[in-house]
Amino acid sequence: MIDLVIFGATGDLAARKLFPAIYELEAAGYLPEELRIVGVGRKPWSEHEFDKSVREALAEFQKNLEADVVERFIRRTTYRQMDFSPESFEALAKDSAPSSIFYLSLPPDAFPVVGTGLGEAGLAREKGNHFRRLVIEKPFGHDLQSALELQATLTKHWDESQILRIDHFLGKETVQNILVFRFANSWLEPLWNAQHIAQVQITAAESIGIEGRGAFYDKVGAVRDMMQNHMMQLLTLSALEPPPRLEADLLRNEKNKVLRSARPLSSGDIVRGQYTGYLEEAGVKSSNTETFAALRLYLDNWRWKGVPFYLRTGKSMSKKRTTIAVQFREPPTQLFTDTHCDPGSSWVVLELQPNESLHLEMQVKTPGLQFGSRPVVLSTPYSNGDAHELSAYATLILDALEGDASLFIRFDEVEWAWRLIEPVLGANQPVELYSVGSDGPAGQHYLMEDLHRWRSL
Ligand code: BG6
């Protein structure tokens, strides 16, 4: 028997993401026969009430339900009320399978309590071939100090190799494809460096606002919510050296090296914005919290010395679009001066979402007598229409079951991302207002070097 124990099973994340993801795995036949799903919550629910809530979550958040798959899923589930007292953990230990995954779908202040409670009840101990794993979701701390403290608390009972930290961006197919695109095409890799690349722009724009999460978001802001984690992951995957093999620690070593090679940031490297109307959102105090952030950073290593990486993310922007856009340098001499377009505009654009695709923007001859150039775009969708693609959470839950940590964040990545970001966390800079539905504040353009310009969304 294997247990997947979901703490916070009566909560929003479980309903929106986890149950639909587990359903996907059930439907695809990926769940081990002997897997039991134990929902843990504080509510005094009966089995029947829990089943009902799972069914409702699936009906609302999972398309194309098949009745027999739903029944198979429900047959695996059981509910357990816990108050997080030592006795409740001991009782859990008595009923637990020798191999278990504890998924903390909980607010971050509960991580130390539950991590410790499990540990003290002996649930972090692995015997023989059995495993015990702890899955936690961002945020991993609120700053460097709190991240170090959380790690110190968890590692009293858990070995680092047992802790799987989720950054759901890594579960996205198109994010994993960054590695495949870079390292499965041998023509590309020789060009992927400062000699040939002029700039890299990484954008994660969202059209949604804070969606009623004001009380939470106001204490966090875009730098903590997106920049320190998702954006740093996109940066590391875009910039890392090829690992010798695709093994979790080899890959994560390379990601960490990228973070460690970043030049320290200062307040001149960031522009913070806030959409107009943010202060009127429920739960928001009259605050200087940023809903948009743009960063310029440099990686002081052999491959990237001198290439600016521009990162930006924001809410309430003109559209949802996440891209990595890489511009190649201009040719050393311009033969084709008879041109109305920017002669240096050769770009590779990985569009991670929502239109999962890849674009090569390059120059060809303008038809006609003269030698002019004009831009053309070669585009291809990422998907080949194969129905077996899994959602980000389904991928990550399956990897957690299989013990593959490649797509989970190791603590040194968390630590170095905080080290990098911390100098620009302080809100000692006013936020610049931008209109809802725009591409963000005008000030973001002051970050650009060498006549670079932000691409439009
Ligand atoms: C979450 C942030 O981690 O990522 C949210 O807390 C954000 O604020 C979300 O909206 C974006 O994820 P995705 O997958 O919709 O791009």
CSV table of C-alpha atoms and ligand atoms in Angstrom, one decimal:
chain,number,residue,atom,x,y,z
A,1,MET,CA,0.0,0.0,0.0
A,2,ILE,CA,1.2,3.5,-0.8
A,3,ASP,CA,-0.5,6.6,0.8
A,4,LEU,CA,-0.8,10.0,-0.8
A,5,VAL,CA,-1.8,12.0,2.2
A,6,ILE,CA,-3.1,15.4,1.2
A,7,PHE,CA,-3.1,18.0,4.1
A,8,GLY,CA,-5.6,20.7,3.2
A,9,ALA,CA,-7.8,18.4,1.3
A,10,THR,CA,-10.9,20.5,2.0
A,11,GLY,CA,-9.2,23.6,0.6
A,12,ASP,CA,-9.1,25.5,-2.6
A,13,LEU,CA,-5.8,24.3,-4.1
A,14,ALA,CA,-6.9,20.7,-3.6
A,15,ALA,CA,-10.2,21.3,-5.3
A,16,ARG,CA,-8.8,23.3,-8.2
A,17,LYS,CA,-5.6,21.6,-8.9
A,18,LEU,CA,-4.8,18.4,-7.0
A,19,PHE,CA,-8.0,16.4,-7.4
A,20,PRO,CA,-8.3,17.2,-11.1
A,21,ALA,CA,-4.6,16.3,-11.6
A,22,ILE,CA,-5.0,13.0,-9.7
A,23,TYR,CA,-8.1,12.3,-11.8
A,24,GLU,CA,-6.0,12.8,-14.9
A,25,LEU,CA,-3.4,10.2,-13.7
A,26,GLU,CA,-6.3,7.8,-12.8
A,27,ALA,CA,-7.8,8.2,-16.3
A,28,ALA,CA,-4.4,7.7,-17.9
A,29,GLY,CA,-3.8,4.5,-15.9
A,30,TYR,CA,-0.7,6.0,-14.2
A,31,LEU,CA,-1.7,5.4,-10.6
A,32,PRO,CA,-0.3,2.4,-8.8
A,33,GLU,CA,-3.0,-0.1,-8.0
A,34,GLU,CA,-2.2,0.0,-4.3
A,35,LEU,CA,-2.4,3.8,-4.0
A,36,ARG,CA,-4.7,5.2,-1.3
A,37,ILE,CA,-5.5,8.9,-1.2
A,38,VAL,CA,-6.0,10.2,2.3
A,39,GLY,CA,-7.6,13.6,2.5
A,40,VAL,CA,-6.7,15.4,5.7
A,41,GLY,CA,-8.6,18.4,7.0
A,42,ARG,CA,-9.7,20.1,10.2
A,43,LYS,CA,-13.4,19.9,9.3
A,44,PRO,CA,-15.3,17.1,11.0
A,45,TRP,CA,-16.4,15.6,7.7
A,46,SER,CA,-17.7,12.1,7.2
A,47,GLU,CA,-16.4,9.9,4.3
A,48,HIS,CA,-19.5,10.8,2.5
A,49,GLU,CA,-19.1,14.5,2.8
A,50,PHE,CA,-15.5,14.2,1.6
A,51,ASP,CA,-16.5,12.1,-1.4
A,52,LYS,CA,-19.1,14.7,-2.3
A,53,SER,CA,-16.6,17.5,-2.2
A,54,VAL,CA,-14.2,15.6,-4.4
A,55,ARG,CA,-17.0,14.9,-6.9
A,56,GLU,CA,-17.9,18.5,-6.9
A,57,ALA,CA,-14.3,19.6,-7.4
A,58,LEU,CA,-14.0,17.3,-10.3
A,59,ALA,CA,-17.2,18.4,-11.9
A,60,GLU,CA,-16.2,22.0,-11.6
A,61,PHE,CA,-12.5,21.8,-12.5
A,62,GLN,CA,-12.0,18.8,-14.7
A,63,LYS,CA,-13.4,18.5,-18.2
A,64,ASN,CA,-14.5,15.3,-19.9
A,65,LEU,CA,-15.2,13.2,-16.8
A,66,GLU,CA,-15.8,9.5,-17.3
A,67,ALA,CA,-18.1,8.0,-14.6
A,68,ASP,CA,-16.1,4.8,-14.1
A,69,VAL,CA,-12.8,6.8,-13.7
A,70,VAL,CA,-14.5,9.0,-11.1
A,71,GLU,CA,-15.7,5.9,-9.2
A,72,ARG,CA,-12.2,4.3,-9.3
A,73,PHE,CA,-10.8,7.6,-7.9
A,74,ILE,CA,-13.4,7.8,-5.2
A,75,ARG,CA,-12.8,4.2,-4.2
A,76,ARG,CA,-9.2,5.2,-3.4
A,77,THR,CA,-10.1,8.1,-1.1
A,78,THR,CA,-10.6,8.2,2.6
A,79,TYR,CA,-10.9,11.2,4.9
A,80,ARG,CA,-9.2,11.9,8.2
A,81,GLN,CA,-9.9,14.8,10.5
A,82,MET,CA,-6.8,16.1,12.2
A,83,ASP,CA,-6.1,19.0,14.6
A,84,PHE,CA,-2.3,18.8,14.2
A,85,SER,CA,-1.8,17.8,17.8
A,86,PRO,CA,1.0,15.3,18.6
A,87,GLU,CA,-1.7,12.7,19.3
A,88,SER,CA,-3.3,13.3,15.9
A,89,PHE,CA,0.1,12.6,14.2
A,90,GLU,CA,0.6,9.5,16.3
A,91,ALA,CA,-2.8,8.2,15.3
A,92,LEU,CA,-1.9,9.0,11.6
A,93,ALA,CA,1.3,7.1,12.0
A,94,LYS,CA,-0.6,4.0,13.2
A,95,ASP,CA,-2.8,4.0,10.1
A,96,SER,CA,-0.2,5.0,7.6
A,97,ALA,CA,1.2,2.9,4.8
A,98,PRO,CA,5.0,2.2,5.0
A,99,SER,CA,5.5,4.2,1.8
A,100,SER,CA,3.8,7.6,1.9
A,101,ILE,CA,3.8,11.0,0.4
A,102,PHE,CA,2.6,13.9,2.5
A,103,TYR,CA,1.4,16.7,0.3
A,104,LEU,CA,1.1,19.9,2.3
A,105,SER,CA,-1.6,21.9,0.4
A,106,LEU,CA,-1.6,24.3,3.3
A,107,PRO,CA,-0.7,27.9,4.1
A,108,PRO,CA,3.1,28.3,4.5
A,109,ASP,CA,2.9,29.0,8.3
A,110,ALA,CA,1.6,25.4,8.7
A,111,PHE,CA,4.7,23.8,7.0
A,112,PRO,CA,6.9,23.8,10.2
A,113,VAL,CA,4.0,22.5,12.4
A,114,VAL,CA,3.1,19.6,10.0
A,115,GLY,CA,6.6,18.8,8.9
A,116,THR,CA,7.7,18.6,12.6
A,117,GLY,CA,4.5,16.7,13.7
A,118,LEU,CA,5.0,14.1,11.0
A,119,GLY,CA,8.7,13.8,11.9
A,120,GLU,CA,8.1,13.4,15.6
A,121,ALA,CA,5.5,10.7,14.9
A,122,GLY,CA,8.2,8.8,13.0
A,123,LEU,CA,6.6,9.4,9.6
A,124,ALA,CA,9.7,10.8,8.1
A,125,ARG,CA,11.6,7.5,8.6
A,126,GLU,CA,12.1,5.3,5.6
A,127,LYS,CA,12.5,1.6,6.3
A,128,GLY,CA,13.9,-0.9,3.7
A,129,ASN,CA,12.7,-0.1,0.3
A,130,HIS,CA,9.8,2.1,1.5
A,131,PHE,CA,9.8,5.8,1.0
A,132,ARG,CA,8.5,8.8,2.8
A,133,ARG,CA,8.3,12.1,1.0
A,134,LEU,CA,7.2,15.6,1.9
A,135,VAL,CA,5.7,17.8,-0.9
A,136,ILE,CA,5.5,21.5,-0.2
A,137,GLU,CA,4.4,24.4,-2.4
A,138,LYS,CA,5.8,27.8,-2.7
A,139,PRO,CA,6.3,30.2,-1.0
A,140,PHE,CA,9.4,28.7,0.6
A,141,GLY,CA,9.9,31.5,3.1
A,142,HIS,CA,9.2,35.1,2.9
A,143,ASP,CA,12.8,36.2,2.5
A,144,LEU,CA,16.3,34.5,2.9
A,145,GLN,CA,16.2,34.4,6.7
A,146,SER,CA,12.7,32.8,6.9
A,147,ALA,CA,13.6,30.3,4.1
A,148,LEU,CA,16.7,29.2,6.1
A,149,GLU,CA,14.7,28.9,9.2
A,150,LEU,CA,12.0,26.8,7.5
A,151,GLN,CA,14.7,24.6,6.1
A,152,ALA,CA,16.4,24.2,9.5
A,153,THR,CA,13.1,23.1,11.0
A,154,LEU,CA,12.2,20.6,8.3
A,155,THR,CA,15.6,19.0,8.1
A,156,LYS,CA,15.5,18.2,11.8
A,157,HIS,CA,13.4,15.3,10.6
A,158,TRP,CA,13.5,15.1,6.9
A,159,ASP,CA,16.5,14.6,4.6
A,160,GLU,CA,16.8,17.1,1.8
A,161,SER,CA,16.3,14.3,-0.7
A,162,GLN,CA,12.8,13.5,0.8
A,163,ILE,CA,11.6,17.1,0.4
A,164,LEU,CA,10.0,17.9,-2.9
A,165,ARG,CA,9.4,21.6,-3.4
A,166,ILE,CA,6.8,22.3,-6.1
A,167,ASP,CA,7.1,25.2,-8.5
A,168,HIS,CA,4.2,24.4,-10.8
A,169,PHE,CA,5.9,26.1,-13.8
A,170,LEU,CA,8.4,23.2,-13.9
A,171,GLY,CA,5.4,20.9,-14.5
A,172,LYS,CA,4.5,22.7,-17.7
A,173,GLU,CA,5.4,20.8,-20.9
A,174,THR,CA,6.6,24.0,-22.6
A,175,VAL,CA,8.9,24.8,-19.7
A,176,GLN,CA,10.5,21.3,-19.8
A,177,ASN,CA,10.7,21.8,-23.6
A,178,ILE,CA,13.3,24.6,-23.0
A,179,LEU,CA,15.8,21.9,-22.2
A,180,VAL,CA,14.8,19.8,-25.1
A,181,PHE,CA,14.9,22.7,-27.5
A,182,ARG,CA,18.3,23.8,-26.3
A,183,PHE,CA,20.0,20.4,-26.0
A,184,ALA,CA,18.4,18.3,-28.7
A,185,ASN,CA,19.4,20.7,-31.5
A,186,SER,CA,23.1,20.7,-32.1
A,187,TRP,CA,22.9,23.7,-34.4
A,188,LEU,CA,21.5,25.9,-31.6
A,189,GLU,CA,23.9,25.3,-28.8
A,190,PRO,CA,27.0,26.9,-30.4
A,191,LEU,CA,25.0,30.1,-30.9
A,192,TRP,CA,23.5,30.2,-27.4
A,193,ASN,CA,26.0,32.5,-25.7
A,194,ALA,CA,27.2,36.1,-25.4
A,195,GLN,CA,29.0,36.0,-28.7
A,196,HIS,CA,25.8,35.5,-30.6
A,197,ILE,CA,23.0,36.6,-28.3
A,198,ALA,CA,22.3,40.3,-27.7
A,199,GLN,CA,19.6,40.1,-25.1
A,200,VAL,CA,17.0,37.7,-23.5
A,201,GLN,CA,13.6,38.9,-22.5
A,202,ILE,CA,11.5,36.7,-20.2
A,203,THR,CA,7.9,37.8,-19.7
A,204,ALA,CA,5.1,36.3,-17.7
A,205,ALA,CA,2.2,38.7,-18.2
A,206,GLU,CA,-1.2,37.9,-16.7
A,207,SER,CA,-4.5,39.6,-17.6
A,208,ILE,CA,-6.1,38.6,-14.4
A,209,GLY,CA,-5.8,40.8,-11.3
A,210,ILE,CA,-5.5,39.5,-7.8
A,211,GLU,CA,-8.8,37.8,-7.9
A,212,GLY,CA,-10.0,38.5,-4.4
A,213,ARG,CA,-6.7,37.4,-2.9
A,214,GLY,CA,-6.0,40.9,-1.7
A,215,ALA,CA,-5.2,40.1,1.9
A,216,PHE,CA,-2.6,37.5,0.8
A,217,TYR,CA,-1.2,39.3,-2.2
A,218,ASP,CA,-0.8,42.7,-0.5
A,219,LYS,CA,1.9,41.2,1.8
A,220,VAL,CA,3.6,39.4,-1.0
A,221,GLY,CA,3.7,41.4,-4.3
A,222,ALA,CA,5.0,40.4,-7.7
A,223,VAL,CA,8.6,40.0,-6.8
A,224,ARG,CA,7.9,37.4,-4.1
A,225,ASP,CA,4.9,35.8,-5.9
A,226,MET,CA,6.5,35.3,-9.3
A,227,MET,CA,10.0,36.7,-9.7
A,228,GLN,CA,11.7,34.8,-6.9
A,229,ASN,CA,10.4,31.5,-8.1
A,230,HIS,CA,8.8,31.0,-11.5
A,231,MET,CA,10.8,33.7,-13.2
A,232,MET,CA,14.0,32.5,-11.7
A,233,GLN,CA,13.3,29.0,-12.9
A,234,LEU,CA,12.7,30.2,-16.5
A,235,LEU,CA,16.0,32.1,-16.2
A,236,THR,CA,18.0,29.1,-15.0
A,237,LEU,CA,16.6,26.8,-17.7
A,238,SER,CA,17.3,29.3,-20.4
A,239,ALA,CA,20.9,30.0,-19.3
A,240,LEU,CA,22.2,26.8,-17.7
A,241,GLU,CA,25.0,24.6,-19.0
A,242,PRO,CA,24.1,21.2,-20.3
A,243,PRO,CA,24.1,18.7,-17.4
A,244,PRO,CA,26.1,15.5,-18.2
A,245,ARG,CA,22.9,13.5,-17.8
A,246,LEU,CA,19.3,14.2,-17.1
A,247,GLU,CA,19.4,13.4,-13.4
A,248,ALA,CA,17.8,15.4,-10.7
A,249,ASP,CA,20.9,16.6,-8.9
A,250,LEU,CA,23.0,17.1,-12.0
A,251,LEU,CA,20.3,19.3,-13.5
A,252,ARG,CA,19.8,21.2,-10.3
A,253,ASN,CA,23.5,21.7,-9.8
A,254,GLU,CA,23.5,23.6,-13.2
A,255,LYS,CA,20.5,25.6,-12.3
A,256,ASN,CA,22.1,26.7,-9.0
A,257,LYS,CA,25.2,27.7,-10.8
A,258,VAL,CA,23.2,30.1,-12.9
A,259,LEU,CA,21.7,31.8,-9.8
A,260,ARG,CA,25.1,32.0,-8.2
A,261,SER,CA,26.6,33.6,-11.2
A,262,ALA,CA,24.1,36.5,-11.2
A,263,ARG,CA,25.6,39.9,-10.6
A,264,PRO,CA,24.1,41.3,-7.3
A,265,LEU,CA,21.1,43.5,-8.0
A,266,SER,CA,20.5,47.0,-6.8
A,267,SER,CA,17.5,49.3,-6.8
A,268,GLY,CA,18.5,50.6,-10.3
A,269,ASP,CA,17.9,47.1,-11.7
A,270,ILE,CA,14.2,47.0,-10.9
A,271,VAL,CA,11.0,48.8,-11.8
A,272,ARG,CA,8.0,48.2,-9.7
A,273,GLY,CA,4.5,48.9,-10.9
A,274,GLN,CA,0.9,48.8,-9.5
A,275,TYR,CA,-2.2,48.7,-11.6
A,276,THR,CA,-4.7,51.5,-11.1
A,277,GLY,CA,-7.5,50.4,-8.9
A,278,TYR,CA,-5.4,48.0,-6.9
A,279,LEU,CA,-5.8,50.0,-3.7
A,280,GLU,CA,-9.5,49.6,-4.0
A,281,GLU,CA,-9.3,45.7,-4.1
A,282,ALA,CA,-10.8,43.9,-1.1
A,283,GLY,CA,-8.2,43.2,1.5
A,284,VAL,CA,-5.7,45.7,0.2
A,285,LYS,CA,-4.4,48.3,2.6
A,286,SER,CA,-3.2,51.6,1.3
A,287,SER,CA,0.1,50.0,0.2
A,288,ASN,CA,3.2,50.2,-1.9
A,289,THR,CA,2.9,46.6,-3.0
A,290,GLU,CA,3.9,45.9,-6.6
A,291,THR,CA,1.6,44.1,-9.0
A,292,PHE,CA,4.3,44.4,-11.7
A,293,ALA,CA,8.0,44.0,-11.6
A,294,ALA,CA,10.7,44.2,-14.3
A,295,LEU,CA,14.3,43.3,-13.6
A,296,ARG,CA,17.5,43.6,-15.5
A,297,LEU,CA,20.2,41.2,-14.6
A,298,TYR,CA,23.5,39.9,-15.8
A,299,LEU,CA,25.1,36.5,-15.4
A,300,ASP,CA,28.8,37.0,-14.8
A,301,ASN,CA,30.0,33.7,-16.3
A,302,TRP,CA,31.8,32.7,-19.5
A,303,ARG,CA,28.7,32.0,-21.5
A,304,TRP,CA,26.7,35.1,-20.7
A,305,LYS,CA,29.0,37.9,-19.7
A,306,GLY,CA,27.6,41.2,-20.9
A,307,VAL,CA,24.2,39.8,-22.1
A,308,PRO,CA,21.3,41.6,-20.3
A,309,PHE,CA,18.5,39.3,-19.2
A,310,TYR,CA,15.3,41.3,-18.8
A,311,LEU,CA,12.5,39.7,-16.7
A,312,ARG,CA,9.1,41.1,-16.2
A,313,THR,CA,5.8,39.9,-14.7
A,314,GLY,CA,2.6,41.6,-13.9
A,315,LYS,CA,-1.1,41.3,-13.2
A,316,SER,CA,-4.0,43.1,-15.0
A,317,MET,CA,-1.9,43.4,-18.2
A,318,SER,CA,-3.2,43.5,-21.7
A,319,LYS,CA,-3.0,39.7,-22.1
A,320,LYS,CA,-1.9,36.4,-20.5
A,321,ARG,CA,1.3,35.5,-22.2
A,322,THR,CA,4.5,33.9,-21.0
A,323,THR,CA,7.5,34.0,-23.4
A,324,ILE,CA,11.2,33.6,-23.5
A,325,ALA,CA,12.5,35.8,-26.4
A,326,VAL,CA,16.1,35.6,-27.4
A,327,GLN,CA,17.6,38.1,-29.8
A,328,PHE,CA,20.6,37.3,-31.8
A,329,ARG,CA,23.2,39.9,-32.5
A,330,GLU,CA,23.2,42.0,-35.6
A,331,PRO,CA,25.5,40.8,-38.4
A,332,PRO,CA,28.9,42.5,-38.1
A,333,THR,CA,28.4,44.5,-41.3
A,334,GLN,CA,25.1,45.5,-42.9
A,335,LEU,CA,25.1,44.5,-46.6
A,336,PHE,CA,21.4,45.1,-47.0
A,337,THR,CA,20.9,48.7,-46.2
A,338,ASP,CA,17.8,49.0,-48.4
A,339,THR,CA,15.5,48.0,-45.6
A,340,HIS,CA,12.7,49.5,-43.6
A,341,CYS,CA,13.0,47.2,-40.8
A,342,ASP,CA,15.4,46.6,-37.9
A,343,PRO,CA,18.2,44.7,-39.5
A,344,GLY,CA,19.2,43.0,-36.3
A,345,SER,CA,15.8,41.5,-35.6
A,346,SER,CA,16.5,37.8,-35.5
A,347,TRP,CA,14.7,36.2,-32.6
A,348,VAL,CA,13.9,32.8,-31.2
A,349,VAL,CA,10.7,33.1,-29.2
A,350,LEU,CA,9.5,30.2,-27.0
A,351,GLU,CA,5.9,30.9,-26.2
A,352,LEU,CA,5.2,28.9,-23.1
A,353,GLN,CA,1.6,29.8,-22.7
A,354,PRO,CA,-1.2,30.2,-23.6
A,355,ASN,CA,-0.4,29.5,-27.3
A,356,GLU,CA,2.2,26.9,-26.7
A,357,SER,CA,4.5,27.4,-29.6
A,358,LEU,CA,7.9,28.3,-31.0
A,359,HIS,CA,8.7,31.1,-33.3
A,360,LEU,CA,11.9,31.9,-35.3
A,361,GLU,CA,11.8,35.5,-36.5
A,362,MET,CA,14.4,36.2,-39.1
A,363,GLN,CA,15.2,38.2,-42.2
A,364,VAL,CA,14.7,37.3,-45.8
A,365,LYS,CA,15.1,39.2,-49.0
A,366,THR,CA,12.4,41.7,-49.9
A,367,PRO,CA,11.0,40.5,-53.2
A,368,GLY,CA,12.0,42.9,-56.0
A,369,LEU,CA,15.0,44.3,-57.7
A,370,GLN,CA,16.7,45.7,-54.6
A,371,PHE,CA,18.6,43.9,-51.8
A,372,GLY,CA,16.4,44.7,-48.9
A,373,SER,CA,15.5,42.5,-46.0
A,374,ARG,CA,12.1,41.9,-44.4
A,375,PRO,CA,11.1,39.9,-41.3
A,376,VAL,CA,9.4,36.5,-41.6
A,377,VAL,CA,8.3,34.2,-38.8
A,378,LEU,CA,8.5,30.4,-38.8
A,379,SER,CA,6.1,29.2,-36.2
A,380,THR,CA,5.2,25.8,-35.0
A,381,PRO,CA,2.7,24.8,-32.3
A,382,TYR,CA,4.3,22.8,-29.5
A,383,SER,CA,1.6,20.2,-29.3
A,384,ASN,CA,1.3,17.4,-31.9
A,385,GLY,CA,-2.2,16.8,-30.8
A,386,ASP,CA,-1.3,13.9,-28.6
A,387,ALA,CA,-3.9,13.5,-25.9
A,388,HIS,CA,-1.4,12.2,-23.4
A,389,GLU,CA,0.0,15.5,-22.3
A,390,LEU,CA,-0.5,15.9,-18.6
A,391,SER,CA,-1.3,19.1,-16.7
A,392,ALA,CA,1.5,20.6,-14.7
A,393,TYR,CA,0.2,19.3,-11.4
A,394,ALA,CA,-0.4,15.8,-12.8
A,395,THR,CA,3.2,15.6,-14.0
A,396,LEU,CA,4.5,16.7,-10.7
A,397,ILE,CA,2.4,14.4,-8.6
A,398,LEU,CA,3.4,11.5,-10.8
A,399,ASP,CA,7.1,12.4,-10.4
A,400,ALA,CA,6.6,12.6,-6.7
A,401,LEU,CA,5.1,9.1,-6.7
A,402,GLU,CA,8.0,7.9,-8.8
A,403,GLY,CA,10.6,9.7,-6.7
A,404,ASP,CA,12.0,11.7,-9.6
A,405,ALA,CA,13.1,15.0,-8.1
A,406,SER,CA,14.3,16.6,-11.4
A,407,LEU,CA,11.3,19.0,-11.6
A,408,PHE,CA,11.3,19.9,-7.9
A,409,ILE,CA,13.3,22.8,-6.4
A,410,ARG,CA,16.3,21.9,-4.3
A,411,PHE,CA,16.9,24.1,-1.3
A,412,ASP,CA,20.1,25.7,-2.6
A,413,GLU,CA,18.0,27.0,-5.5
A,414,VAL,CA,15.5,28.6,-3.1
A,415,GLU,CA,18.4,30.0,-1.1
A,416,TRP,CA,20.3,31.5,-4.0
A,417,ALA,CA,17.1,32.9,-5.5
A,418,TRP,CA,16.4,34.7,-2.3
A,419,ARG,CA,20.0,35.9,-2.1
A,420,LEU,CA,19.7,37.4,-5.5
A,421,ILE,CA,16.3,38.9,-5.0
A,422,GLU,CA,16.6,40.2,-1.5
A,423,PRO,CA,18.3,43.5,-2.3
A,424,VAL,CA,15.4,44.5,-4.4
A,425,LEU,CA,12.7,43.2,-2.1
A,426,GLY,CA,12.6,46.4,0.0
A,427,ALA,CA,9.8,48.6,-1.1
A,428,ASN,CA,11.9,51.7,-0.7
A,429,GLN,CA,11.1,52.7,-4.2
A,430,PRO,CA,7.6,54.0,-5.1
A,431,VAL,CA,5.5,51.9,-7.4
A,432,GLU,CA,4.7,53.4,-10.8
A,433,LEU,CA,1.0,53.2,-11.8
A,434,TYR,CA,-0.1,51.5,-15.0
A,435,SER,CA,-3.5,51.1,-16.5
A,436,VAL,CA,-5.4,47.9,-16.3
A,437,GLY,CA,-5.1,46.2,-19.7
A,438,SER,CA,-1.8,47.9,-20.6
A,439,ASP,CA,1.7,46.4,-21.1
A,440,GLY,CA,2.8,47.7,-17.7
A,441,PRO,CA,4.4,51.0,-16.5
A,442,ALA,CA,6.4,53.1,-18.9
A,443,GLY,CA,9.4,53.1,-16.5
A,444,GLN,CA,10.2,49.5,-17.5
A,445,HIS,CA,11.8,50.9,-20.6
A,446,TYR,CA,14.5,52.6,-18.5
A,447,LEU,CA,16.0,49.2,-17.7
A,448,MET,CA,16.9,48.6,-21.3
A,449,GLU,CA,20.5,48.8,-22.4
A,450,ASP,CA,22.0,49.2,-25.9
A,451,LEU,CA,18.8,50.5,-27.6
A,452,HIS,CA,17.0,47.3,-26.6
A,453,ARG,CA,13.2,47.6,-26.4
A,454,TRP,CA,10.7,45.5,-24.7
A,455,ARG,CA,8.8,43.4,-27.2
A,456,SER,CA,5.1,44.1,-27.1
A,457,LEU,CA,3.1,41.4,-25.4
B,1,BG6,C1,1.1,31.4,-8.9
B,1,BG6,C2,1.0,32.8,-8.4
B,1,BG6,O1,2.3,30.8,-8.3
B,1,BG6,O2,1.3,31.4,-10.3
B,1,BG6,C3,-0.2,33.5,-9.0
B,1,BG6,O3,0.8,32.8,-6.9
B,1,BG6,C4,-0.1,33.4,-10.5
B,1,BG6,O4,-0.3,34.8,-8.6
B,1,BG6,C5,0.2,32.0,-11.0
B,1,BG6,O5,-1.3,33.9,-11.1
B,1,BG6,C6,0.5,32.0,-12.5
B,1,BG6,O6,0.5,30.6,-12.9
B,1,BG6,P1,0.0,30.2,-14.3
B,1,BG6,O7,0.3,28.7,-14.4
B,1,BG6,O8,-1.4,30.6,-14.4
B,1,BG6,O9,0.9,31.0,-15.3
